[in-house]
Coordinates of C-alpha atoms and ligand atoms in Angstrom, one line a residue:
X422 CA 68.1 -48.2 72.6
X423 CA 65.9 -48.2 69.6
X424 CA 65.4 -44.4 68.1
X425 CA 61.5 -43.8 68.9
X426 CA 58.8 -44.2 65.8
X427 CA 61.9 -44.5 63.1
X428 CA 64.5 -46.5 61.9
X429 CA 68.0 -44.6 60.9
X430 CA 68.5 -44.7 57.6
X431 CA 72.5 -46.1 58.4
X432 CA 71.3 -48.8 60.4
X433 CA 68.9 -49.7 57.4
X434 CA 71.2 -49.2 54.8
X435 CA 73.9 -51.5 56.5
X436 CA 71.3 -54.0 57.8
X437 CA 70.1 -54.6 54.1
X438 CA 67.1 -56.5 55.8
X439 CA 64.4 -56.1 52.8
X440 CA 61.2 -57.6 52.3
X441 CA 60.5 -55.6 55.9
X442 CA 58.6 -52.8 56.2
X443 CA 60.6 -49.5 58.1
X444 CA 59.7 -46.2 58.8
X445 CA 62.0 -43.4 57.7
X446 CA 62.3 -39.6 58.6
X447 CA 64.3 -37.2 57.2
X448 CA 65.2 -34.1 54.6
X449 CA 64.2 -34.6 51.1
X450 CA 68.0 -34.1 49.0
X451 CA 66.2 -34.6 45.7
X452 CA 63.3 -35.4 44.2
X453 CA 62.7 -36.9 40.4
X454 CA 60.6 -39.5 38.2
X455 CA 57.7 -39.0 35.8
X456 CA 54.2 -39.8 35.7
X457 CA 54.4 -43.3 36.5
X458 CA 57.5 -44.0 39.0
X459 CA 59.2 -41.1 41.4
X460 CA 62.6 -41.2 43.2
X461 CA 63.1 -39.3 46.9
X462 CA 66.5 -39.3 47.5
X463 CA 66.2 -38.8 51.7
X464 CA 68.9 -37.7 54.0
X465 CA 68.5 -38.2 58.3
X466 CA 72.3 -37.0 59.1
X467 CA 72.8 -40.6 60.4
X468 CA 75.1 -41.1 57.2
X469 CA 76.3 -38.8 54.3
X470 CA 74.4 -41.7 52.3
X471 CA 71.0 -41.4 51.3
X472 CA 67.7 -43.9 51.0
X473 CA 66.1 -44.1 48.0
X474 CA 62.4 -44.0 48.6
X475 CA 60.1 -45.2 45.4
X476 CA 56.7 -43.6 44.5
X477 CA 54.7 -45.3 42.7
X478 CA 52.9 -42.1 41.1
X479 CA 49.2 -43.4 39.8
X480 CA 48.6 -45.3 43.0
X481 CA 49.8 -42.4 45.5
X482 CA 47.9 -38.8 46.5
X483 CA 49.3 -36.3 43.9
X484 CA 48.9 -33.2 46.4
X485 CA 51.2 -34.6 48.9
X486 CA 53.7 -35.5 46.4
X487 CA 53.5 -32.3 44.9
X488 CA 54.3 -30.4 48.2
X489 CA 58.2 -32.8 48.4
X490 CA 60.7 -31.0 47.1
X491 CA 64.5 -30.4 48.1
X492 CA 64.8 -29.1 51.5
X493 CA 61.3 -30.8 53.0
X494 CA 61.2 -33.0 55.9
X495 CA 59.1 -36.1 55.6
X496 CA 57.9 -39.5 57.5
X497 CA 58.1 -42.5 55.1
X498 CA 56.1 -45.8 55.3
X499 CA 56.9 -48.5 52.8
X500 CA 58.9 -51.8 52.6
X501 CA 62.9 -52.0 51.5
X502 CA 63.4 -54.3 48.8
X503 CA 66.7 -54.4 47.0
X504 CA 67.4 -52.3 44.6
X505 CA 67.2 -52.8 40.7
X506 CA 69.1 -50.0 40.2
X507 CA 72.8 -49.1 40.5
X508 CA 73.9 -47.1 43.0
X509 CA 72.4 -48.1 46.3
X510 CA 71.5 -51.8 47.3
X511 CA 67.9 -51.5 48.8
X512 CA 65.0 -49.2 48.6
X513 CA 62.3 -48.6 50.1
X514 CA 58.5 -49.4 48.2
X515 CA 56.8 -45.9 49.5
X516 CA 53.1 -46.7 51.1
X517 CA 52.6 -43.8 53.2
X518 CA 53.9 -40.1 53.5
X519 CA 53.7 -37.7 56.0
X520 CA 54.8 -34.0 55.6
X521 CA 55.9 -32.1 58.3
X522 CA 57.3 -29.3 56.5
X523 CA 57.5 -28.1 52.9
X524 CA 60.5 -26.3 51.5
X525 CA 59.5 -23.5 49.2
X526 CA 61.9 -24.3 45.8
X527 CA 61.7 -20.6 44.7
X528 CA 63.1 -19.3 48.5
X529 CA 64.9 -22.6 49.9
X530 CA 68.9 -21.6 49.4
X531 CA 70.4 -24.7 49.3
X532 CA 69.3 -26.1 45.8
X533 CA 71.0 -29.5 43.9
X534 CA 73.9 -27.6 42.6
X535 CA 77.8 -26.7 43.6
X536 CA 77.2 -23.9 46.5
X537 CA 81.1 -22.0 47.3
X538 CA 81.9 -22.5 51.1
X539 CA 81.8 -18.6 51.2
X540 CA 78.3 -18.5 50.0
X541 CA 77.6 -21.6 52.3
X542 CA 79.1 -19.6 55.7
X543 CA 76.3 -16.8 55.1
X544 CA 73.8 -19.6 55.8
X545 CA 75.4 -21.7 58.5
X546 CA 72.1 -22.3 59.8
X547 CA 71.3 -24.5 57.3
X548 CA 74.8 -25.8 55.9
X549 CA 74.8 -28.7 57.9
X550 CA 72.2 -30.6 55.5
X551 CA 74.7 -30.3 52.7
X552 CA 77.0 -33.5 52.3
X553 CA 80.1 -32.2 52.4
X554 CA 78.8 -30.4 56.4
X555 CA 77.3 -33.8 57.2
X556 CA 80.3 -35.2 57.0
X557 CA 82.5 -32.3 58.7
X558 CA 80.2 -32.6 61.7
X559 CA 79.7 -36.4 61.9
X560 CA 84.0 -36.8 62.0
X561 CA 84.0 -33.8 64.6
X562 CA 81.6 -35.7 66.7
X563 CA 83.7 -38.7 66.3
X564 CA 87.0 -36.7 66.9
X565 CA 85.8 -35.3 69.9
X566 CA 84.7 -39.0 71.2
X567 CA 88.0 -40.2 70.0
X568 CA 90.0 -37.5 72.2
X569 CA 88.0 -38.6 75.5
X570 CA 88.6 -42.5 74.9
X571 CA 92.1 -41.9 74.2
X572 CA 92.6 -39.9 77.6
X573 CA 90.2 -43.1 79.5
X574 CA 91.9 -45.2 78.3
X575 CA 95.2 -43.9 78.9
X576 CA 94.5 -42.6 82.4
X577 CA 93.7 -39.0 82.4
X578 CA 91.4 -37.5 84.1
X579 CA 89.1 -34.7 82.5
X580 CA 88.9 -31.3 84.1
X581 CA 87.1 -28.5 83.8
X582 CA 88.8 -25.2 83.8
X583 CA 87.4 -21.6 83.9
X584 CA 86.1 -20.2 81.2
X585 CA 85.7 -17.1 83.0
X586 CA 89.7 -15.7 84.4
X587 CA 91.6 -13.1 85.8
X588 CA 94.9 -13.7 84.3
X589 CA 96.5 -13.6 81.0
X590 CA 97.8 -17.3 80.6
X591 CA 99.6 -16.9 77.2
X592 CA 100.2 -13.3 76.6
X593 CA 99.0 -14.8 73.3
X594 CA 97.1 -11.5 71.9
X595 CA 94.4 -9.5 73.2
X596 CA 91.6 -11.1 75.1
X597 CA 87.9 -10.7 75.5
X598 CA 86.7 -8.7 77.9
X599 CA 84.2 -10.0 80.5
X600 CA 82.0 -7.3 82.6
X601 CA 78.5 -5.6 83.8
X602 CA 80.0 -3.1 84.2
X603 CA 77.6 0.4 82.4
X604 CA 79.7 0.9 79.3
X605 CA 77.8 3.9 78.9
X606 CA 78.8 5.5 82.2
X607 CA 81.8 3.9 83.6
X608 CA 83.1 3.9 87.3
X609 CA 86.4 6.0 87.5
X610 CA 89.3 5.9 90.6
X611 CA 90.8 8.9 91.6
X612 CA 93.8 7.9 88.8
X613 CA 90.9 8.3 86.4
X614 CA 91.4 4.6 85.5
X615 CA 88.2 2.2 85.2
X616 CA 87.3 1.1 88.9
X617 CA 86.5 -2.2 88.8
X618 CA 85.8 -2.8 92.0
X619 CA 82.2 -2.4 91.3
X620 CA 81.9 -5.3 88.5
X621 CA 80.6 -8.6 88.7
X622 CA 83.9 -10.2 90.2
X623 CA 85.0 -7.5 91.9
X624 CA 88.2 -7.2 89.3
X625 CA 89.0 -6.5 85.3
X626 CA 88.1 -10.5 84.1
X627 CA 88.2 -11.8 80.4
X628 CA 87.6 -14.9 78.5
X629 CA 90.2 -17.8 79.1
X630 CA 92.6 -18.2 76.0
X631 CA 93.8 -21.7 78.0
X632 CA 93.0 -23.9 80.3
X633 CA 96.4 -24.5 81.1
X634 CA 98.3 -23.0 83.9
X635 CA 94.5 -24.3 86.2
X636 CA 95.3 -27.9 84.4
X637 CA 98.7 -27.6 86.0
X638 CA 96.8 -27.6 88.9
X639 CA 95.0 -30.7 88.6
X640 CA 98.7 -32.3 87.1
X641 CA 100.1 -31.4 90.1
X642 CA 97.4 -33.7 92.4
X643 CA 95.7 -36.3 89.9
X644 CA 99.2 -36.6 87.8
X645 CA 97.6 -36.7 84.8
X646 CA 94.4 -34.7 83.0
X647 CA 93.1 -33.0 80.1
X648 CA 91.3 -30.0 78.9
X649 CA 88.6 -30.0 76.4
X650 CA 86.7 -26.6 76.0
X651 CA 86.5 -23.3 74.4
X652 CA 89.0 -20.8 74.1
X653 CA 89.2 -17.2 72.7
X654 CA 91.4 -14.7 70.9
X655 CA 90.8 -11.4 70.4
X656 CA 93.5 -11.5 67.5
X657 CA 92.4 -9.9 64.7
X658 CA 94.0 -12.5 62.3
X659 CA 91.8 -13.0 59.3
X660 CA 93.4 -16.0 58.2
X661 CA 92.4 -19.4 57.1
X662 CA 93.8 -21.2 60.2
X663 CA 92.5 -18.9 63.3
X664 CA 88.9 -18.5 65.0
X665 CA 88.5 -15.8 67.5
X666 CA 86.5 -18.6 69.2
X667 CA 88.2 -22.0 69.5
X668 CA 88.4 -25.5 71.3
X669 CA 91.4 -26.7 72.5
X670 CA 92.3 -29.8 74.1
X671 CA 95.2 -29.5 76.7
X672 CA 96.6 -32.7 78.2
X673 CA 99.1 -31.8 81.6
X674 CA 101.4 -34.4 83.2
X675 CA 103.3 -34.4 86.3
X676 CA 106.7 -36.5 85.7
X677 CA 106.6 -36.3 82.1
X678 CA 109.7 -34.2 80.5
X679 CA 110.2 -32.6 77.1
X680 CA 110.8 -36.6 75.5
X681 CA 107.9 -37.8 77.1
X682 CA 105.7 -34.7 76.1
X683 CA 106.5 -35.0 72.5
X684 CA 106.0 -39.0 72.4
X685 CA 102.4 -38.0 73.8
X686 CA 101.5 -35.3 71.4
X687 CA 103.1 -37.8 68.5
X688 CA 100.8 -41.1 69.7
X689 CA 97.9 -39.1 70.5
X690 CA 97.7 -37.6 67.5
X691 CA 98.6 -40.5 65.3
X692 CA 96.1 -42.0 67.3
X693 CA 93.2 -39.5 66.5
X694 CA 93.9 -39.8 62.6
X695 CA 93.6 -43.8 62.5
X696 CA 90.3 -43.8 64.5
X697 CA 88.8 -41.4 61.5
X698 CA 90.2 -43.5 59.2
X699 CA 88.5 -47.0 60.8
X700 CA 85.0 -45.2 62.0
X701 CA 84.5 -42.3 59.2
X702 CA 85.2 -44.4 56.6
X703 CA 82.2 -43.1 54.0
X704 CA 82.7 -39.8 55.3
X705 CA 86.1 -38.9 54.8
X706 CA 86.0 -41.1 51.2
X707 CA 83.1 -38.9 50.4
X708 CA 85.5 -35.7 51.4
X709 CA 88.4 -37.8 49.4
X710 CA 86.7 -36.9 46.1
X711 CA 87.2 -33.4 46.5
X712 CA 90.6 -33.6 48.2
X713 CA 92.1 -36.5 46.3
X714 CA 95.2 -37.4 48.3
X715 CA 93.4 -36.9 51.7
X716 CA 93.4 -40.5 52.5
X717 CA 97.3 -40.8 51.4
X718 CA 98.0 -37.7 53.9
X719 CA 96.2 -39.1 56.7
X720 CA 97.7 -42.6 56.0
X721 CA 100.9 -41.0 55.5
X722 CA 100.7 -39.8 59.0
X723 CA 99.5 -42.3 61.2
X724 CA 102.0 -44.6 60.0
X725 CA 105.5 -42.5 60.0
X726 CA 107.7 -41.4 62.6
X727 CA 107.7 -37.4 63.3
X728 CA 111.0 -35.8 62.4
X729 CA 112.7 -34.0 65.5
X730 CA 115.1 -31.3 65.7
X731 CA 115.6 -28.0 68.0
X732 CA 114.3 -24.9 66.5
X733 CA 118.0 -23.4 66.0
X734 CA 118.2 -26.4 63.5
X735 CA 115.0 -25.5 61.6
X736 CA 116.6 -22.2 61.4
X737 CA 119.8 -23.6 59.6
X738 CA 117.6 -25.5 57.1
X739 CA 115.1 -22.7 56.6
X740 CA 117.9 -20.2 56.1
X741 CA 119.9 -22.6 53.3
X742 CA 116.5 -23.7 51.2
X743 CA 117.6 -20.8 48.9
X744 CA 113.7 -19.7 49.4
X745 CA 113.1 -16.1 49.6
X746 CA 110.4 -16.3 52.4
X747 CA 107.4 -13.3 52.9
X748 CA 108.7 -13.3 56.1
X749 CA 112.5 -13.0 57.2
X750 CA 114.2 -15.6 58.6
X751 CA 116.9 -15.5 62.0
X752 CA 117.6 -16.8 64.9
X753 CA 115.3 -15.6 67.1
X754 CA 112.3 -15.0 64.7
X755 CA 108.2 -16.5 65.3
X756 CA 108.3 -19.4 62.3
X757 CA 105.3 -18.3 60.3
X758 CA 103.1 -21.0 58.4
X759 CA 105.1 -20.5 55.8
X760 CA 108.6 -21.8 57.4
X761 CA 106.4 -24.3 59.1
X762 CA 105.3 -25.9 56.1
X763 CA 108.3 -25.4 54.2
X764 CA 110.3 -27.7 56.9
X765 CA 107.0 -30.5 56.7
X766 CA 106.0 -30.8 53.1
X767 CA 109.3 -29.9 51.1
X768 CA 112.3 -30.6 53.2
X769 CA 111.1 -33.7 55.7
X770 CA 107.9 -34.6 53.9
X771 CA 106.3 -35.7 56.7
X772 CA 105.1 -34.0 60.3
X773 CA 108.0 -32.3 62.5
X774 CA 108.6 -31.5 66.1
X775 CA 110.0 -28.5 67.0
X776 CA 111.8 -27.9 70.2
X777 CA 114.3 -25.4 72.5
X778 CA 113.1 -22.1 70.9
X779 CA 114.3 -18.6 72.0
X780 CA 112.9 -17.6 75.3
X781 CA 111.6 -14.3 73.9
X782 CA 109.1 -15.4 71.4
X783 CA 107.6 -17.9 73.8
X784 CA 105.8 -18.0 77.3
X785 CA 106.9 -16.8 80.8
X786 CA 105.9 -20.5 82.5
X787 CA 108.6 -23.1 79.7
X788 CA 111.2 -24.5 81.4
X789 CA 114.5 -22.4 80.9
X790 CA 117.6 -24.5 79.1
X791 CA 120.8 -24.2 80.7
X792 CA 121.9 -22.2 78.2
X793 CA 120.3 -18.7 79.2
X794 CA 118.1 -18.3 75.8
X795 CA 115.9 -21.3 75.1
X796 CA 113.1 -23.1 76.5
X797 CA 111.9 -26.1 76.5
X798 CA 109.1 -25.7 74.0
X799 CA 108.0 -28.0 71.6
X800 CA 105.3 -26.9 68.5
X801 CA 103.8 -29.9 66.2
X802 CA 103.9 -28.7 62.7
X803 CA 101.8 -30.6 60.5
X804 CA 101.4 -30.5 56.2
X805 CA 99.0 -28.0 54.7
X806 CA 98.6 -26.3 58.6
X807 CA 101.5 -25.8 59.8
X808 CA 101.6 -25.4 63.8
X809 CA 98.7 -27.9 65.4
X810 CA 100.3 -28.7 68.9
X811 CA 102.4 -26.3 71.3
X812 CA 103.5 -27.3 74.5
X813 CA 106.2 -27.9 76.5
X814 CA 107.8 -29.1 80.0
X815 CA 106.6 -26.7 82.5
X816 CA 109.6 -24.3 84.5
X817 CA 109.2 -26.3 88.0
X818 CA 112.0 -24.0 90.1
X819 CA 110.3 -21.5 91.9
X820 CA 113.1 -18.9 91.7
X821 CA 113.9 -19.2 87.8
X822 CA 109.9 -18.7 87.2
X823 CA 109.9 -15.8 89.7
X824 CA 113.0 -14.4 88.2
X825 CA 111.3 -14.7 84.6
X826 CA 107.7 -13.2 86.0
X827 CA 110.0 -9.8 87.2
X828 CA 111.9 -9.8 83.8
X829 CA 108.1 -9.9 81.5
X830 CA 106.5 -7.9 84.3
X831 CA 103.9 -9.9 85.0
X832 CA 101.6 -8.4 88.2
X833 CA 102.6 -11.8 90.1
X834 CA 99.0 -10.7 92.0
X835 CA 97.2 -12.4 89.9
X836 CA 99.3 -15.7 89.9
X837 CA 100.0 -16.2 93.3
X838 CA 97.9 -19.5 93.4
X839 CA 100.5 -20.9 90.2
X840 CA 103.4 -19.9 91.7
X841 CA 102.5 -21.4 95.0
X842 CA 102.5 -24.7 93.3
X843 CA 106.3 -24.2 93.0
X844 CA 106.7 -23.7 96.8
X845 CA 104.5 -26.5 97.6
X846 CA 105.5 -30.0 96.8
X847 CA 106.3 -29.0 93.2
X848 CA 107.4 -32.2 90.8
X849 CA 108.6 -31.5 87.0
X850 CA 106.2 -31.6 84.8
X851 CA 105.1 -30.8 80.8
X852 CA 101.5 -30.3 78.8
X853 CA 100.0 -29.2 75.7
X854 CA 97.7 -27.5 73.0
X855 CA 96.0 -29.3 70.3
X856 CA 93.9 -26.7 68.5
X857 CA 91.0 -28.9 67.9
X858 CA 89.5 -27.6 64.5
X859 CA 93.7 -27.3 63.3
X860 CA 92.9 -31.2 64.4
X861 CA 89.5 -31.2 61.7
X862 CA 91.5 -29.5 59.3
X863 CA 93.6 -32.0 58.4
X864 CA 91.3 -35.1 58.9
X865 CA 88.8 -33.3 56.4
X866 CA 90.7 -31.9 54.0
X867 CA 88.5 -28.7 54.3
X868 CA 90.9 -25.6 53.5
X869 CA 89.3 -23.1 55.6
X870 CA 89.1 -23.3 59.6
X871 CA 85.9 -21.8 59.8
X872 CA 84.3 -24.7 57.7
X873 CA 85.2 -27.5 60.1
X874 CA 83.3 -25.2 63.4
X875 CA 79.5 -25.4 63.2
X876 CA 78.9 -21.4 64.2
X877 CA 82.6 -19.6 63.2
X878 CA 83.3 -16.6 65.3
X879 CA 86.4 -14.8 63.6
X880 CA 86.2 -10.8 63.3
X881 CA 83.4 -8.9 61.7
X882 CA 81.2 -12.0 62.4
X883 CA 79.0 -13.7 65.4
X884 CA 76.1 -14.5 63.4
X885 CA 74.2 -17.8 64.3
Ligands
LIG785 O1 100.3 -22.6 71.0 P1 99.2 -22.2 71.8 O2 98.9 -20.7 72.0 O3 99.5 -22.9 73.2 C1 98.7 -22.7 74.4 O4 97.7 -22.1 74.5 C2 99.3 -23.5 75.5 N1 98.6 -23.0 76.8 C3 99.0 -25.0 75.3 C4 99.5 -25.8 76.4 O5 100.7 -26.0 76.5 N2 98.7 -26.4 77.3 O6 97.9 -22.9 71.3 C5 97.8 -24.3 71.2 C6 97.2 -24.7 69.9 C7 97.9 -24.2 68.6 O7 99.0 -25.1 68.3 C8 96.8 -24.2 67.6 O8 96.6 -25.6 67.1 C9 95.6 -23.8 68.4 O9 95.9 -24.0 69.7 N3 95.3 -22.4 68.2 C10 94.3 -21.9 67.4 N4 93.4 -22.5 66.7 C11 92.4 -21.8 66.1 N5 92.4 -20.4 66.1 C12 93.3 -19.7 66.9 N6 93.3 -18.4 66.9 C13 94.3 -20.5 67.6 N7 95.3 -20.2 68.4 C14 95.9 -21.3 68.7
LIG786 MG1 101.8 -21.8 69.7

């Protein structure tokens, strides 16, 4: 379908069809030129590349080309010709401009300088008309496209999971709380606890932080499906790799084991990186200037094999590197980004897949190893991020998950549904995590998670 009174200024720029006359619309990057001849550098988010529009000043009303200036949205008349000078192969001949709305240079923020991404955060509302957001957003879009077709393709099926839940999937930090309850005056039982019998769902309810153990649901019936939504943390980890408020894409797969999880996660994700590279080609060579050895990463990845080892191996290698670590390192310690990308970029140079790790620092539902202390986890670790994926196979016996729900003291009454999937027809089976914006992380280059989210929630900060 055509786009309605306009032509996008990608299709005209890759089209090259001048001597025709187009109509343009878009936000004015930059505007220049003398008395005889002006240049309107125009942007309409179709491509981080813009369309030069020529004025031809004495011939043209001078009040409306006084009112364009950067940050103005305009309609453009005129015909493309090629271009005589360097640095874009066809312009467009202006005839006719309509404003639709001015930018006022002394007030408009984002002026033709370098802005910080700090400074740019406090005006997320309009950060997406800079180049280097353009192009974050247009490879998100694509990511997230990518991440359905692969799962088409492949057979999955997409469900939906609660955003809304009354149980603690993870244990992984605090969550969210979700209630109508009168903060002001609340209900008390006779134990002077909060009664919340009265709230909306008739129990205490929070945000989801994963879909998962409802996508073992759907494993267990459609064999295979995937997760795409948002998730949420109450962590108060001010760091550049969490968000309070997340997306995360969880595939789940009846009949796959550990070996078959990990050759998932590994395609999948090798997969993801060679579709930006084919379909965001301008935009990630754009985000290549400021990150030069973004391309050689990304190429890097898609085209090497993941190291493997168990987690009691990373220890060994962590624990000779002759490194003195911010954080200690043992046998039963959580790997912090800093072990994580230690093992990736010095010692294997490439991504790594963790598995087996000590039962204690991982969750009550992995599969428990014959030898009484692992499970059968696995964790991708990727260069300059560290952990993107974690998964693992899924403990199928009902009495070994039981047994592990009494030893954590979890109130089973709130998972009576997953365990029942263990009495009933239950079949081995493993998932997992990709953080997506861990995902946009690395195909951007960007160094700070909350620049690759359009609207970052982390603490201290919901606004937009
Ligand atoms: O390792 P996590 O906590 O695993 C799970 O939630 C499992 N239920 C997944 C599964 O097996 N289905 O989180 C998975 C991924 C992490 O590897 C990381 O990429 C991302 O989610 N992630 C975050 N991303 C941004 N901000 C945060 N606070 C994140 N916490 C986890
Ligand atoms: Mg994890």
């Amino acid at each position: 379908m055509q786009t309605p009174g306009r032509t996008k200024i990608s299709d005209i720029l890759s089209s090259k069809n001048s001597g025709k006359s187009f109509v343009v619309k878009g936000w004015v990057r930059t505007k220049r030129g003398g008395k005889n001849i002006a240049f309107i550098a125009l942007n309409d988010g179709s491509t981080i590349n813009n369309l030069q529009l020529v004025v031809d000043v004495p011939n043209f009303d001078e009040t409306v080309l006084k009112q364009i200036s950067t940050g103005a949205c305009i309609k453009a008349e005129g015909i493309l010709t090629e271009s005589t000078g360097s640095g874009q192969p066809v312009e467009l001949q202006v005839k006719n401009i309509e404003i639709y709305g001015t930018a006022d240079a002394q007030q408009y923020p984002l002026q033709k300088k370098v802005h910080t991404p700090e400074f740019l955060r406090e005006i997320a509302h309009l950060r997406p008309r800079t180049n280097t957001f353009g192009a974050v957003l247009r490879i998100r879009h694509a990511m997230a496209y990518a991440i359905h077709k692969y799962f088409n393709d492949n057979g999955f099926y997409y469900l939906h999971t609660p955003v809304i839940t009354a149980s603690d999937a993870e244990g992984a930090g605090a969550m969210f709380q979700v209630t109508t309850l009168n903060l002001d005056s609340l209900p008390k039982t006779k134990e002077n606890k909060i009664d919340y019998s009265g709230d909306f769902f008739g129990k205490r309810t929070s945000l989801t932080v994963s879909g998962q153990l409802e996508g073992e649901l759907g494993a267990l019936a459609l064999s295979q499906i995937y997760t795409f939504g948002p998730t949420f943390r109450a962590e108060n980890s001010n760091t550049p790799r969490h968000l309070a408020e997340f997306w995360m894409i969880e595939p789940e797969m009846a009949f796959y084991e550990i070996q078959e999880n990990m050759d998932l996660a590994e395609d999948f994700i090798k997969y993801l990186v060679k579709y930006a590279l084919e379909n965001c080609a301008d935009d990630i060579a754009f985000l290549n200037q400021k990150d030069p050895e973004l391309v050689e990463r990304l190429q890097g990845v898609a085209n090497t094999t993941f190291a493997r080892l168990d987690y009691t191996e990373g220890i060994e290698i962590l624990e000779h590197s002759g490194i003195k670590f911010e954080y200690p390192v043992f046998w039963g310690a959580d790997l912090q980004a800093e072990h994580e990308r230690f093992l990736v970029e010095k010692h294997f140079k490439k991504p790594v897949i963790l598995t087996n790790y000590p039962k204690e620092i991982k969750a009550f539902y992995m599969k428990q190893n014959s030898d009484g202390k692992t499970v059968r986890a696995m964790d991708v670790l990727f260069p300059s991020i560290g952990e993107i994926i974690g998964g693992s196979q899924r403990e199928e016996n009902f009495d070994k998950l039981q047994a592990r729900i009494d030893e954590l003291k979890i109130p089973v009454k709130d998972l009576w549904w997953y365990l029942e999937t263990r009495k009933f027809g239950t079949a081995p089976h493993s998932g997992f995590g990709l953080g997506f914006e861990r995902l946009l992380l690395f195909v951007t280059g960007m160094a700070n998670i909350r620049d690759v989210i359009p609207f970052p929630r982390t603490p201290n900060n919901a606004e937009f």
